[in-house]
Structures are given as structure tokens and as C-alpha cells.
PDB file of C-alpha atoms in Angstrom:
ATOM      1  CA  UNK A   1       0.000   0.000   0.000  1.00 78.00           C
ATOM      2  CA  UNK A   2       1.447   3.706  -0.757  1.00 84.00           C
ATOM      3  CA  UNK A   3      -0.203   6.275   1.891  1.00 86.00           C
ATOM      4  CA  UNK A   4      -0.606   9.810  -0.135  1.00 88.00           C
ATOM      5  CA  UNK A   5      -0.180  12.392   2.845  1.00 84.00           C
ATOM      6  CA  UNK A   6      -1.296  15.863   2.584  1.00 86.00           C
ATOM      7  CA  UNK A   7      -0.674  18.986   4.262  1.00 81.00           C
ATOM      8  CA  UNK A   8      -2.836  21.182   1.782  1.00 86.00           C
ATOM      9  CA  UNK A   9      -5.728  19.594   0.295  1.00 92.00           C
ATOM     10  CA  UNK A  10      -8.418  21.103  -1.777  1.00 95.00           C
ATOM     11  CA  UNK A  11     -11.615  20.654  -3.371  1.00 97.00           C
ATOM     12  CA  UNK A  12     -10.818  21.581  -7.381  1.00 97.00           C
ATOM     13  CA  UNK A  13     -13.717  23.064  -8.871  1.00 98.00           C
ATOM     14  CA  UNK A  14     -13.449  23.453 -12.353  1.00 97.00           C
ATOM     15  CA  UNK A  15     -15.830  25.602 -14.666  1.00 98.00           C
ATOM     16  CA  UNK A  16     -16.378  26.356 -18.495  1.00 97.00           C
ATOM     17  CA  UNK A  17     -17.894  29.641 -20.242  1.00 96.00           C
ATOM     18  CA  UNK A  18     -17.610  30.828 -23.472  1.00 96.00           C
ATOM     19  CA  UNK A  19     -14.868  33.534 -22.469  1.00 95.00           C
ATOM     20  CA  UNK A  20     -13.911  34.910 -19.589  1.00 95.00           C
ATOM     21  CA  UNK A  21     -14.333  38.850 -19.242  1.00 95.00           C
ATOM     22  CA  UNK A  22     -12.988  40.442 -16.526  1.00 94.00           C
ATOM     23  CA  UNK A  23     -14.503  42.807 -14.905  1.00 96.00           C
ATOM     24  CA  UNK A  24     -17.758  41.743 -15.671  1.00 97.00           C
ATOM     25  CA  UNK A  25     -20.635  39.105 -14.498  1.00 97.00           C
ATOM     26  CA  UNK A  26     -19.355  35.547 -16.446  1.00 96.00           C
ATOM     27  CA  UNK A  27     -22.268  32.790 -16.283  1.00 94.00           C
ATOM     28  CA  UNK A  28     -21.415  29.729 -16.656  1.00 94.00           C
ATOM     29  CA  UNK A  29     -21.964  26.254 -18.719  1.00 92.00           C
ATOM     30  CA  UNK A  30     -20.448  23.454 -16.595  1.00 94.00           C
ATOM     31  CA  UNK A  31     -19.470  22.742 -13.483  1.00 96.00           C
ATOM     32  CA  UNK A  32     -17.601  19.817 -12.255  1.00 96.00           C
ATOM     33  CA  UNK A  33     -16.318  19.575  -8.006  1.00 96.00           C
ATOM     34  CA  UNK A  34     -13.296  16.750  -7.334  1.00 96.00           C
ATOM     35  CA  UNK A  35     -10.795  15.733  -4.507  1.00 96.00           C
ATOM     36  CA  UNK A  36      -7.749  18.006  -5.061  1.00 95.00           C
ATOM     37  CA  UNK A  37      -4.655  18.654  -3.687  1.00 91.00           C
ATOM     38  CA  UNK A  38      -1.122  16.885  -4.990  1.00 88.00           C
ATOM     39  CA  UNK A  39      -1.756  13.954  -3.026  1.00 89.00           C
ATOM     40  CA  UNK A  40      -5.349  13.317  -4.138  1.00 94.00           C
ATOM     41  CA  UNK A  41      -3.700  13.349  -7.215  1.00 93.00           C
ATOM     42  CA  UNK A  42      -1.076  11.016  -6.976  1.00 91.00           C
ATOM     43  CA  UNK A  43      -3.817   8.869  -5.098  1.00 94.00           C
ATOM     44  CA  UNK A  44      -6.326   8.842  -8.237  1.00 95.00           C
ATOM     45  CA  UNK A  45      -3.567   7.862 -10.492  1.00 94.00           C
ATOM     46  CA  UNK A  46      -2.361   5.094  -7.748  1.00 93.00           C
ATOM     47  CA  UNK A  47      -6.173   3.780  -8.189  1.00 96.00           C
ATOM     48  CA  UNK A  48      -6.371   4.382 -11.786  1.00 96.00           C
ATOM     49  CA  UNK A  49      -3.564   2.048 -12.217  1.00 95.00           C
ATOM     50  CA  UNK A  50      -5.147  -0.688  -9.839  1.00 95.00           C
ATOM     51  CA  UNK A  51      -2.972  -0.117  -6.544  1.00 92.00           C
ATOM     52  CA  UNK A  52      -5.111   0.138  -3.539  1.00 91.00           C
ATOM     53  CA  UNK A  53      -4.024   3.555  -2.099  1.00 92.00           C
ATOM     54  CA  UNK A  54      -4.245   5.074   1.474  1.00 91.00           C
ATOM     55  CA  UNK A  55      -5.147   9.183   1.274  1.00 92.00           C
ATOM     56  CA  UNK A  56      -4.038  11.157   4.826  1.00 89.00           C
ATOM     57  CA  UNK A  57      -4.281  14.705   5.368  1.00 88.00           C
ATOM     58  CA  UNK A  58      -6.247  17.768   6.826  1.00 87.00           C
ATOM     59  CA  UNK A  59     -10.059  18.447   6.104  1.00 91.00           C
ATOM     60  CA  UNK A  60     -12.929  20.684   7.689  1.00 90.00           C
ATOM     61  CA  UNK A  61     -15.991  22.318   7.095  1.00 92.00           C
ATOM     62  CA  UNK A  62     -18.140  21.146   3.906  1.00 96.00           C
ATOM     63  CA  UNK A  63     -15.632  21.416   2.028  1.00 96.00           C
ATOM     64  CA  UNK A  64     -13.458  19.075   3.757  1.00 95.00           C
ATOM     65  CA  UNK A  65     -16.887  16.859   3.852  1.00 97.00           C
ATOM     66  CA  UNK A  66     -16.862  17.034  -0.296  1.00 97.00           C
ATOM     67  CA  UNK A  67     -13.441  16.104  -0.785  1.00 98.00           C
ATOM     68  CA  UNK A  68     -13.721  13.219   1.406  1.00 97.00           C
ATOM     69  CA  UNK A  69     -16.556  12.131  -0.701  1.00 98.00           C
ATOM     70  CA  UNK A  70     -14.815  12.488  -3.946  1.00 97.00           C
ATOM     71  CA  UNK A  71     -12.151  10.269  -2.415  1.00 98.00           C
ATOM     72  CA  UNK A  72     -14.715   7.778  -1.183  1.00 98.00           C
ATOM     73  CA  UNK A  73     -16.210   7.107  -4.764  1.00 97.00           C
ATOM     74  CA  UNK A  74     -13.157   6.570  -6.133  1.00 96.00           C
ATOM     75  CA  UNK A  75     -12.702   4.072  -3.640  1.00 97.00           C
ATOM     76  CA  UNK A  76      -9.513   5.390  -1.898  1.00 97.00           C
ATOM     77  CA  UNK A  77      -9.588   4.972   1.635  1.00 94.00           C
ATOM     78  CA  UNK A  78      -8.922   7.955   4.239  1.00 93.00           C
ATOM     79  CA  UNK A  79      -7.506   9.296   7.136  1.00 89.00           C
ATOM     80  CA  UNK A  80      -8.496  12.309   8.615  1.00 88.00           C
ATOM     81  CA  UNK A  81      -7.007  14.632  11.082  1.00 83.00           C
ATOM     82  CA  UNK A  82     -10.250  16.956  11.378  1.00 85.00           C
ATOM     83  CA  UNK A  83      -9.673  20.760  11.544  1.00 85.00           C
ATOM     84  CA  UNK A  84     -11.963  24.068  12.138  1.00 81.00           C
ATOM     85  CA  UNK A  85     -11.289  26.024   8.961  1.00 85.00           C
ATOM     86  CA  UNK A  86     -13.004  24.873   6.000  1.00 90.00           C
ATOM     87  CA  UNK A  87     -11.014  22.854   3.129  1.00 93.00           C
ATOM     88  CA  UNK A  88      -9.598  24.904   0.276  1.00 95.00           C
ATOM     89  CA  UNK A  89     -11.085  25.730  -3.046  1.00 96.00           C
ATOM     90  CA  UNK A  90      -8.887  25.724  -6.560  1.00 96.00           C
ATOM     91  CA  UNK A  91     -10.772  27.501  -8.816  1.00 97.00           C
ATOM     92  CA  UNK A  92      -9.671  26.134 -12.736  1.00 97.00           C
ATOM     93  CA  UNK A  93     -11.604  28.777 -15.328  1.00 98.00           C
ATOM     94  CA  UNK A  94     -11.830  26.985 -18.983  1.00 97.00           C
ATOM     95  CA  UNK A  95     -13.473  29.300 -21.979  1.00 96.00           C
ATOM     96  CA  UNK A  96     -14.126  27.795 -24.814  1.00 95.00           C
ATOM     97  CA  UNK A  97     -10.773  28.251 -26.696  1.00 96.00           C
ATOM     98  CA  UNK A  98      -9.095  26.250 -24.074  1.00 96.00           C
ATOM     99  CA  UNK A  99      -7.871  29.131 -22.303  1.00 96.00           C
ATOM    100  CA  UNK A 100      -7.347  28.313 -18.717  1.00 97.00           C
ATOM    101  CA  UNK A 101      -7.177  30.790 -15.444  1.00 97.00           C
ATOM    102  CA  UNK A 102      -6.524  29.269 -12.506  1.00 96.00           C
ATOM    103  CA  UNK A 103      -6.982  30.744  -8.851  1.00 96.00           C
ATOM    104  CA  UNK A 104      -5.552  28.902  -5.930  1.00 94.00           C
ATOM    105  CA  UNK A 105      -6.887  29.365  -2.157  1.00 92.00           C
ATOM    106  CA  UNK A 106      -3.976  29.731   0.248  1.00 86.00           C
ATOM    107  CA  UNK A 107      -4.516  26.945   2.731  1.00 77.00           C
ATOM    108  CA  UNK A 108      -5.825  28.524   5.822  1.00 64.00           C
ATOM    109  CA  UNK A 109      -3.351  28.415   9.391  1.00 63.00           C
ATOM    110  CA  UNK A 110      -4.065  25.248  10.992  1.00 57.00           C
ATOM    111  CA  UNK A 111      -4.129  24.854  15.012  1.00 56.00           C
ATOM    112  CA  UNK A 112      -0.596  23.705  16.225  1.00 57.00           C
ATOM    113  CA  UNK A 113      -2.821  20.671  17.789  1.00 57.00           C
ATOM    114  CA  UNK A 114      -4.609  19.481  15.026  1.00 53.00           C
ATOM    115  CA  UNK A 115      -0.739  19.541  12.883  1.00 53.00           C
ATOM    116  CA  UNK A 116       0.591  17.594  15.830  1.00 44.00           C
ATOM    117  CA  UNK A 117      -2.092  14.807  15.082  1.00 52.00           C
ATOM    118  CA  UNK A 118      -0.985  14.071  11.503  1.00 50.00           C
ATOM    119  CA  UNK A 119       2.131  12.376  12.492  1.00 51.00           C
ATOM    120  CA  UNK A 120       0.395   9.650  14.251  1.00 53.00           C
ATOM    121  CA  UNK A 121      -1.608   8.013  11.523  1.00 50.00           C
ATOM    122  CA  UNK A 122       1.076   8.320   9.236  1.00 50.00           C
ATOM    123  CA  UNK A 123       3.339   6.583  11.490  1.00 54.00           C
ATOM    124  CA  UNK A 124       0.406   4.162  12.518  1.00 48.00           C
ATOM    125  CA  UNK A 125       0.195   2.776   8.792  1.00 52.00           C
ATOM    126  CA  UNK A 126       4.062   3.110   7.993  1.00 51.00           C
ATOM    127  CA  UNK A 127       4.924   0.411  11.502  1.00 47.00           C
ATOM    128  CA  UNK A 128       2.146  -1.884  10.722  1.00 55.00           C
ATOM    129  CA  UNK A 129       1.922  -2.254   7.039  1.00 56.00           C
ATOM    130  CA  UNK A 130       5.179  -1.590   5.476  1.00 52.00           C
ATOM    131  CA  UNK A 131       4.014   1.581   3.778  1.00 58.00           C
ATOM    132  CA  UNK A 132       5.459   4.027   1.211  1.00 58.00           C
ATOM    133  CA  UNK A 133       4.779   7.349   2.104  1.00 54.00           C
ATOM    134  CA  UNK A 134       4.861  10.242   0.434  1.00 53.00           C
ATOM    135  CA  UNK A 135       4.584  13.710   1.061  1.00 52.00           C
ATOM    136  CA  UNK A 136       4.064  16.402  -1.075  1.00 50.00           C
ATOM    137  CA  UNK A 137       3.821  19.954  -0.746  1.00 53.00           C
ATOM    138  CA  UNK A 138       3.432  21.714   2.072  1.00 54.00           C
ATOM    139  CA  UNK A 139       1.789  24.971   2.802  1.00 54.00           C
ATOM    140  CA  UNK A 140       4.091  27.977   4.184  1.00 54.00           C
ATOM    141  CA  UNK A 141       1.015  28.368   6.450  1.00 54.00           C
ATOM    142  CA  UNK A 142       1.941  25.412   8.119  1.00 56.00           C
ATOM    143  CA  UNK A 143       4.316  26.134  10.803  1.00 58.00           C
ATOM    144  CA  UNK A 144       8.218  25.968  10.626  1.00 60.00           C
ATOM    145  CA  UNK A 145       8.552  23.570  13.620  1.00 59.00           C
ATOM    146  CA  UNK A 146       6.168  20.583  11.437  1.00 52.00           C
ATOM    147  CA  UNK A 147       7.981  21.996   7.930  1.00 50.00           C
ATOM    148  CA  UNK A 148      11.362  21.062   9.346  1.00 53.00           C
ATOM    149  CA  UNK A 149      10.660  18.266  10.914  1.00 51.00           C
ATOM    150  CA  UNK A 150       9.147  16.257   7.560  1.00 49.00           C
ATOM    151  CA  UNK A 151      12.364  17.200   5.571  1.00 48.00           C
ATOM    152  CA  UNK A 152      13.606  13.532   4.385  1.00 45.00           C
TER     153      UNK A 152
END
């Protein structure tokens, strides 16, 4: 099993229109909501290609709730270190030249308590089922006591 950890998850909405214009109300024709974040990433391609990955990382709020779903119907098992502040939102704009704007949520600052947590699972899976893991970005909000101490 390879556990995905991640330190900055998302929700990655994605949306088409016609064109973007600035400045100016843009309605649009499609909209599609999906786990996000590096690590959901690497997870989805882990599952696409038939291994049985483990997802770890941060969520809250309904957002958190929706990209723990997306994760669940993909059928990529989770654990969750809960936190107040909502889940982040990508934003990925797509007109219909293929033209696309993205706009990226800064995670939010997580409680020092709830960043202590994530070390436990991680360390849980990695003593009891010979796990991979791997960790991918992590947010500057994060603070530089948990950066340092993940550097491999």
C-alpha cells in the first residue's frame, strides 16, 4: 500500500464559459467539483492504475466533507485529522478556446494541535503495514517547527 499524505488539500472546482471577461458578471456552462490537492492526485492515479491507495491529510468544514466524498467514490480509503477552517477551493476557469485561469486558495493556518495529530496516523500505517509514504507539498502556512521536521 502507498499512503498519499497531505498537508494542503483542496476541493478543485473546475468551470467552463464561453470567455472569460474580466470585470464583468461571467455565467457559466459546466461545473464539475473533485478531490484536489497533490496527493489526491497522486492517489487517483495510484487507483487508476489498480494499486489500492491510502489518502491522509487535513479536512474541515463542507468542504473538507466534499473532498472526502470524492475520495470515497473513487474508492480510496482515508484518514483524517479533522480541523476548524473549511477545506480549500482551486478555482480552474476553462473558456471555450481552451484558455485556462486558474486561482488557488492559500490553505488557511491550521491549530498547532490538530498539525501535531498528523504524524500519528502516518506513522500508525508506515509500523504496521510496510508503507510508502509520500509527502508532497506543504503549505508555508503550516508552521516551521512541522515543515522542518518532515524534511527527508
Amino acid at each position: 500500500m502507498i499512503v498519499c499524505v497531505s498537508a494542503n488539500p483542496a476541493v478543485d472546482k473546475r468551470v467552463r464559459l464561453p470567455k472569460l471577461a474580466l470585470g464583468r458578471v461571467n455565467r457559466v456552462s459546466h461545473v464539475q467539483a473533485a478531490a484536489g490537492g497533490e496527493s489526491a492526485h497522486v492517489a487517483m492515479a495510484l487507483r487508476a492504475l489498480g494499486s489500492v491507495p491510502r489518502w491522509i491529510g487535513f479536512a474541515g468544514g463542507a468542504t473538507g466533507q466534499e473532498l472526502l466524498a470524492g475520495l470515497k467514490d473513487l474508492d480510496i480509503s482515508s484518514v483524517t485529522v479533522p480541523m476548524k477552517n473549511a477545506t480549500r477551493v482551486n478555482l480552474e476557469i476553462i473558456d471555450e478556446d481552451g484558455n485556462v485561469t486558474e486561482i488557488l486558495e492559500l490553505g488557511l493556518p491550521f491549530q498547532h494541535k490538530n498539525v501535531a495529530h498528523s504524524s500519528r496516523p502516518v506513522n500508525l500505517f508506515s509500523a504496521k503495514q510496510g508503507t510508502i509514504c509520500l509527502l508532497f507539498f506543504l503549505a508555508a502556512c503550516l508552521p516551521a517547527s512541522y515543515r522542518n521536521s518532515t524534511r527527508i
